[in-house]
Amino acid sequence: MTIRLPSPDGSTRAYTPRTEPLALSAGGPLTSRTVFSAAHVVADPYADTTPDSPAAVDWDATLAFRRHLWSHGLGVAEAMDTAQRGMGLDWAGAAELIRRSAAEAHGVGGSIACGVGTDQLTGPAALPEIRAAYEEQLAVVEESGAQAILMASRALAAAATGPEDYLDLYGHLLRQASEPVILHWLGPMFDPALDGYWGSPDLDAATETFLDVIRAHPDKVDGIKVSLLDARREVELRRRLPEGVRCYTGDDFHYPELIAGDEQGFSHALLGIFDPLGPLAAEAVRILDTGDVAAFRKTLDPTVALSRHLFEPPTRFYKTGVVFLAWLAGHQDHFAMVGGLQSARSLPHLGRAYELADGLGLFPDPARAASRMRSLLTVYGVPR
């Protein structure tokens, strides 16, 4: 049976869903690349909440999704942007998420790294308060037994007067960290409040400060996670990293070529798009583990159209498409999000996301996905 999908011009078009999913099986750890999926949280749809109230999380479904990712050999990047940090999930909820997910990871032998930020702060903050907020969150992550990801801070972006403030604060945190961390550079397309991070809106100048932080503490930096959606800049940056410091791509537009790499190196991955693409991404990297770069690209390149669609401007709302696809795929029983963010994308946008994902064979049960898509269309008043 066909589905009438809405188009941006107000018309509808017929789409015939596929009948068989891709045959993707669980597997062991990946060997040629370290790959983290930044995972979403599942809201409790029965909670009596408002968009500005504390998040109500369905912990069973949230942890089940993480077990799904681990079963395919992927690591989980926890309490990151994809988990709606600062967009529905506050620090109290993130701390609980970190503790629960880390305990689950230890129970199943899964790899986990967790975001450390300053989102417990409300309103303007001075640099000592920002440092204390980072320290509080770093302690929670380290006590959980997870690797730390030092996330970019809105508060620091607002309070810093220049590169020296970044060098001082990050240097303090790296000296304090008990194990090597991942440094996270999130661009303003993901969060406009982070414009001018590392002390300058000029990306070349910001890059120099970023590299200065790493060079001063190479033994405390496992790697960097770069989310600037600029493949050329990422390649240039990774070539300048000290030996032993990894580059984890966060580029949801160019990840196949960056992970494949070139004669001078490659990127590992820490990606939000690997939430809906988890099993297929793992399959592609297993092919890369054999050294077959061409087959890796043939497997992963077709997914870029879906990723570019989900991450189209305003890019920060990509989480809506990620959760929508998790619902269609059967990883949760509803399309509700913390903070009410399910309303952040239009019906034509969601319809196209369904079409692209179905075309890739991402839904384990295409008939169920089609039925759920039809139910959403009915709610919106789209005629059959």
CSV table of N, CA, C and O in Angstrom, one decimal, residues 221-282:
chain,number,residue,atom,x,y,z
A,221,VAL,N,44.7,14.4,27.0
A,221,VAL,CA,43.7,14.5,25.9
A,221,VAL,C,43.7,13.2,25.1
A,221,VAL,O,44.6,13.0,24.3
A,222,ASP,N,42.7,12.4,25.2
A,222,ASP,CA,42.5,11.2,24.4
A,222,ASP,C,42.2,11.6,23.0
A,222,ASP,O,42.7,11.0,22.0
A,223,GLY,N,41.4,12.7,22.8
A,223,GLY,CA,41.1,13.1,21.5
A,223,GLY,C,40.2,14.3,21.5
A,223,GLY,O,39.9,14.9,22.5
A,224,ILE,N,39.9,14.8,20.3
A,224,ILE,CA,39.0,15.9,20.1
A,224,ILE,C,37.8,15.5,19.3
A,224,ILE,O,37.9,14.7,18.4
A,225,LYS,N,36.7,16.1,19.6
A,225,LYS,CA,35.4,15.9,18.9
A,225,LYS,C,35.1,17.2,18.2
A,225,LYS,O,34.8,18.2,18.9
A,226,VAL,N,35.1,17.3,16.9
A,226,VAL,CA,34.9,18.5,16.1
A,226,VAL,C,33.6,18.5,15.4
A,226,VAL,O,33.3,17.6,14.6
A,227,SER,N,32.7,19.4,15.7
A,227,SER,CA,31.4,19.5,15.1
A,227,SER,C,31.2,20.9,14.5
A,227,SER,O,30.5,21.8,15.0
A,228,LEU,N,32.0,21.1,13.4
A,228,LEU,CA,31.9,22.4,12.7
A,228,LEU,C,31.3,22.3,11.3
A,228,LEU,O,31.1,23.3,10.6
A,229,LEU,N,31.0,21.0,10.8
A,229,LEU,CA,30.5,20.7,9.5
A,229,LEU,C,31.3,21.3,8.4
A,229,LEU,O,30.9,21.8,7.4
A,230,ASP,N,32.7,21.2,8.6
A,230,ASP,CA,33.6,21.7,7.6
A,230,ASP,C,34.7,20.7,7.5
A,230,ASP,O,35.6,20.6,8.3
A,231,ALA,N,34.6,19.8,6.5
A,231,ALA,CA,35.5,18.7,6.3
A,231,ALA,C,36.9,19.1,6.1
A,231,ALA,O,37.9,18.6,6.7
A,232,ARG,N,37.1,20.2,5.3
A,232,ARG,CA,38.5,20.6,5.1
A,232,ARG,C,39.2,21.1,6.4
A,232,ARG,O,40.3,20.7,6.6
A,233,ARG,N,38.5,21.8,7.2
A,233,ARG,CA,39.0,22.3,8.4
A,233,ARG,C,39.3,21.2,9.4
A,233,ARG,O,40.4,21.2,10.0
A,234,GLU,N,38.5,20.2,9.4
A,234,GLU,CA,38.7,19.0,10.3
A,234,GLU,C,40.0,18.3,9.9
A,234,GLU,O,40.8,17.9,10.7
A,235,VAL,N,40.1,18.1,8.6
A,235,VAL,CA,41.3,17.3,8.1
A,235,VAL,C,42.6,18.1,8.4
A,235,VAL,O,43.6,17.6,8.9
A,236,GLU,N,42.6,19.4,8.2
A,236,GLU,CA,43.7,20.3,8.5
A,236,GLU,C,44.0,20.2,10.0
A,236,GLU,O,45.2,20.1,10.4
A,237,LEU,N,43.0,20.2,10.8
A,237,LEU,CA,43.2,20.2,12.3
A,237,LEU,C,43.7,18.8,12.7
A,237,LEU,O,44.7,18.8,13.5
A,238,ARG,N,43.2,17.8,12.2
A,238,ARG,CA,43.7,16.4,12.7
A,238,ARG,C,45.1,16.2,12.3
A,238,ARG,O,45.9,15.5,13.0
A,239,ARG,N,45.6,16.8,11.2
A,239,ARG,CA,47.0,16.6,10.8
A,239,ARG,C,47.9,17.4,11.7
A,239,ARG,O,49.1,17.1,11.7
A,240,ARG,N,47.4,18.3,12.5
A,240,ARG,CA,48.2,19.1,13.4
A,240,ARG,C,48.2,18.6,14.9
A,240,ARG,O,48.8,19.2,15.7
A,241,LEU,N,47.4,17.6,15.1
A,241,LEU,CA,47.3,17.1,16.5
A,241,LEU,C,48.6,16.4,16.9
A,241,LEU,O,49.3,15.8,16.1
A,242,PRO,N,48.9,16.5,18.2
A,242,PRO,CA,50.1,15.8,18.7
A,242,PRO,C,49.9,14.3,18.6
A,242,PRO,O,48.8,13.8,18.5
A,243,GLU,N,51.0,13.6,18.4
A,243,GLU,CA,51.0,12.2,18.3
A,243,GLU,C,50.2,11.5,19.4
A,243,GLU,O,50.4,11.9,20.6
A,244,GLY,N,49.3,10.6,19.1
A,244,GLY,CA,48.5,9.9,20.1
A,244,GLY,C,47.2,10.6,20.4
A,244,GLY,O,46.4,10.0,21.1
A,245,VAL,N,46.9,11.8,20.0
A,245,VAL,CA,45.7,12.5,20.2
A,245,VAL,C,44.8,12.2,19.0
A,245,VAL,O,45.1,12.5,17.8
A,246,ARG,N,43.6,11.6,19.2
A,246,ARG,CA,42.7,11.2,18.1
A,246,ARG,C,41.8,12.4,17.7
A,246,ARG,O,41.5,13.3,18.5
A,247,CYS,N,41.3,12.3,16.5
A,247,CYS,CA,40.2,13.2,16.0
A,247,CYS,C,39.0,12.3,15.9
A,247,CYS,O,39.0,11.3,15.2
A,248,TYR,N,37.9,12.7,16.6
A,248,TYR,CA,36.6,12.1,16.5
A,248,TYR,C,35.7,13.0,15.7
A,248,TYR,O,35.4,14.1,16.1
A,249,THR,N,35.4,12.6,14.5
A,249,THR,CA,34.5,13.5,13.7
A,249,THR,C,33.2,13.6,14.3
A,249,THR,O,32.6,12.7,14.8
A,250,GLY,N,32.7,14.9,14.3
A,250,GLY,CA,31.3,15.2,14.6
A,250,GLY,C,30.6,15.8,13.5
A,250,GLY,O,29.6,16.4,13.6
A,251,ASP,N,31.2,15.6,12.3
A,251,ASP,CA,30.6,16.2,11.1
A,251,ASP,C,29.6,15.3,10.4
A,251,ASP,O,29.9,14.3,9.8
A,252,ASP,N,28.3,15.6,10.7
A,252,ASP,CA,27.2,14.8,10.2
A,252,ASP,C,26.9,15.0,8.7
A,252,ASP,O,26.0,14.5,8.2
A,253,PHE,N,27.7,15.8,8.0
A,253,PHE,CA,27.6,16.0,6.6
A,253,PHE,C,28.7,15.2,5.8
A,253,PHE,O,28.4,14.8,4.6
A,254,HIS,N,29.9,15.0,6.4
A,254,HIS,CA,31.0,14.4,5.6
A,254,HIS,C,31.6,13.2,6.3
A,254,HIS,O,32.8,12.9,6.0
A,255,TYR,N,30.9,12.6,7.1
A,255,TYR,CA,31.5,11.5,7.9
A,255,TYR,C,32.1,10.3,7.1
A,255,TYR,O,33.1,9.8,7.6
A,256,PRO,N,31.5,9.9,6.0
A,256,PRO,CA,32.1,8.8,5.3
A,256,PRO,C,33.6,9.0,4.9
A,256,PRO,O,34.5,8.2,5.1
A,257,GLU,N,33.8,10.2,4.3
A,257,GLU,CA,35.1,10.5,3.8
A,257,GLU,C,36.1,10.8,4.9
A,257,GLU,O,37.3,10.4,4.8
A,258,LEU,N,35.6,11.3,6.0
A,258,LEU,CA,36.5,11.7,7.1
A,258,LEU,C,36.9,10.4,7.9
A,258,LEU,O,38.0,10.3,8.3
A,259,ILE,N,36.0,9.5,8.1
A,259,ILE,CA,36.3,8.2,8.7
A,259,ILE,C,37.2,7.3,7.8
A,259,ILE,O,38.1,6.7,8.3
A,260,ALA,N,36.9,7.3,6.5
A,260,ALA,CA,37.7,6.6,5.6
A,260,ALA,C,39.2,7.1,5.6
A,260,ALA,O,40.1,6.3,5.6
A,261,GLY,N,39.3,8.4,5.6
A,261,GLY,CA,40.6,9.0,5.8
A,261,GLY,C,41.4,9.1,4.5
A,261,GLY,O,40.9,8.8,3.4
A,262,ASP,N,42.6,9.5,4.6
A,262,ASP,CA,43.5,9.6,3.4
A,262,ASP,C,44.9,9.1,3.8
A,262,ASP,O,45.1,8.4,4.8
A,263,GLU,N,45.9,9.3,2.9
A,263,GLU,CA,47.2,8.8,3.2
A,263,GLU,C,47.9,9.3,4.4
A,263,GLU,O,48.9,8.8,4.9
A,264,GLN,N,47.3,10.4,5.0
A,264,GLN,CA,47.9,11.1,6.1
A,264,GLN,C,47.1,10.8,7.4
A,264,GLN,O,47.5,11.3,8.5
A,265,GLY,N,46.1,10.1,7.3
A,265,GLY,CA,45.3,9.8,8.6
A,265,GLY,C,43.8,9.7,8.4
A,265,GLY,O,43.3,9.8,7.2
A,266,PHE,N,43.1,9.5,9.5
A,266,PHE,CA,41.7,9.4,9.4
A,266,PHE,C,41.1,9.9,10.7
A,266,PHE,O,41.8,10.2,11.7
A,267,SER,N,39.8,10.0,10.7
A,267,SER,CA,39.0,10.4,11.9
A,267,SER,C,38.3,9.2,12.5
A,267,SER,O,37.8,8.3,11.7
A,268,HIS,N,38.3,9.1,13.8
A,268,HIS,CA,37.3,8.2,14.5
A,268,HIS,C,36.0,8.9,14.4
A,268,HIS,O,35.8,9.9,13.7
A,269,ALA,N,35.0,8.5,15.2
A,269,ALA,CA,33.7,9.1,15.1
A,269,ALA,C,33.0,9.2,16.4
A,269,ALA,O,33.1,8.3,17.3
A,270,LEU,N,32.3,10.3,16.6
A,270,LEU,CA,31.4,10.5,17.7
A,270,LEU,C,30.2,11.4,17.1
A,270,LEU,O,30.3,12.6,17.0
A,271,LEU,N,29.2,10.7,16.7
A,271,LEU,CA,28.2,11.3,15.8
A,271,LEU,C,26.7,11.1,16.3
A,271,LEU,O,26.4,10.0,16.7
A,272,GLY,N,25.9,12.1,16.2
A,272,GLY,CA,24.5,12.0,16.5
A,272,GLY,C,23.8,11.2,15.4
A,272,GLY,O,22.8,10.5,15.7
A,273,ILE,N,24.2,11.3,14.2
A,273,ILE,CA,23.6,10.5,13.1
A,273,ILE,C,23.7,9.0,13.3
A,273,ILE,O,23.0,8.2,12.8
A,274,PHE,N,24.7,8.6,14.1
A,274,PHE,CA,24.9,7.2,14.4
A,274,PHE,C,23.9,6.7,15.4
A,274,PHE,O,24.0,5.5,15.8
A,275,ASP,N,23.0,7.5,15.9
A,275,ASP,CA,21.9,7.0,16.7
A,275,ASP,C,20.9,6.3,15.7
A,275,ASP,O,20.7,5.1,15.9
A,276,PRO,N,20.3,6.9,14.7
A,276,PRO,CA,19.4,6.2,13.8
A,276,PRO,C,20.2,5.2,12.9
A,276,PRO,O,19.6,4.2,12.5
A,277,LEU,N,21.4,5.5,12.6
A,277,LEU,CA,22.2,4.7,11.7
A,277,LEU,C,23.0,3.6,12.4
A,277,LEU,O,23.7,2.9,11.7
A,278,GLY,N,22.8,3.4,13.7
A,278,GLY,CA,23.7,2.6,14.5
A,278,GLY,C,24.1,1.2,13.8
A,278,GLY,O,25.3,1.0,13.5
A,279,PRO,N,23.1,0.3,13.6
A,279,PRO,CA,23.5,-1.0,13.0
A,279,PRO,C,24.2,-0.9,11.6
A,279,PRO,O,25.1,-1.6,11.3
A,280,LEU,N,23.7,0.0,10.8
A,280,LEU,CA,24.3,0.2,9.4
A,280,LEU,C,25.7,0.8,9.5
A,280,LEU,O,26.6,0.4,8.8
A,281,ALA,N,25.8,1.8,10.4
A,281,ALA,CA,27.2,2.4,10.6
A,281,ALA,C,28.2,1.3,11.1
A,281,ALA,O,29.3,1.2,10.6
A,282,ALA,N,27.7,0.5,12.0
A,282,ALA,CA,28.6,-0.6,12.5
A,282,ALA,C,29.0,-1.6,11.4
A,282,ALA,O,30.1,-2.0,11.3
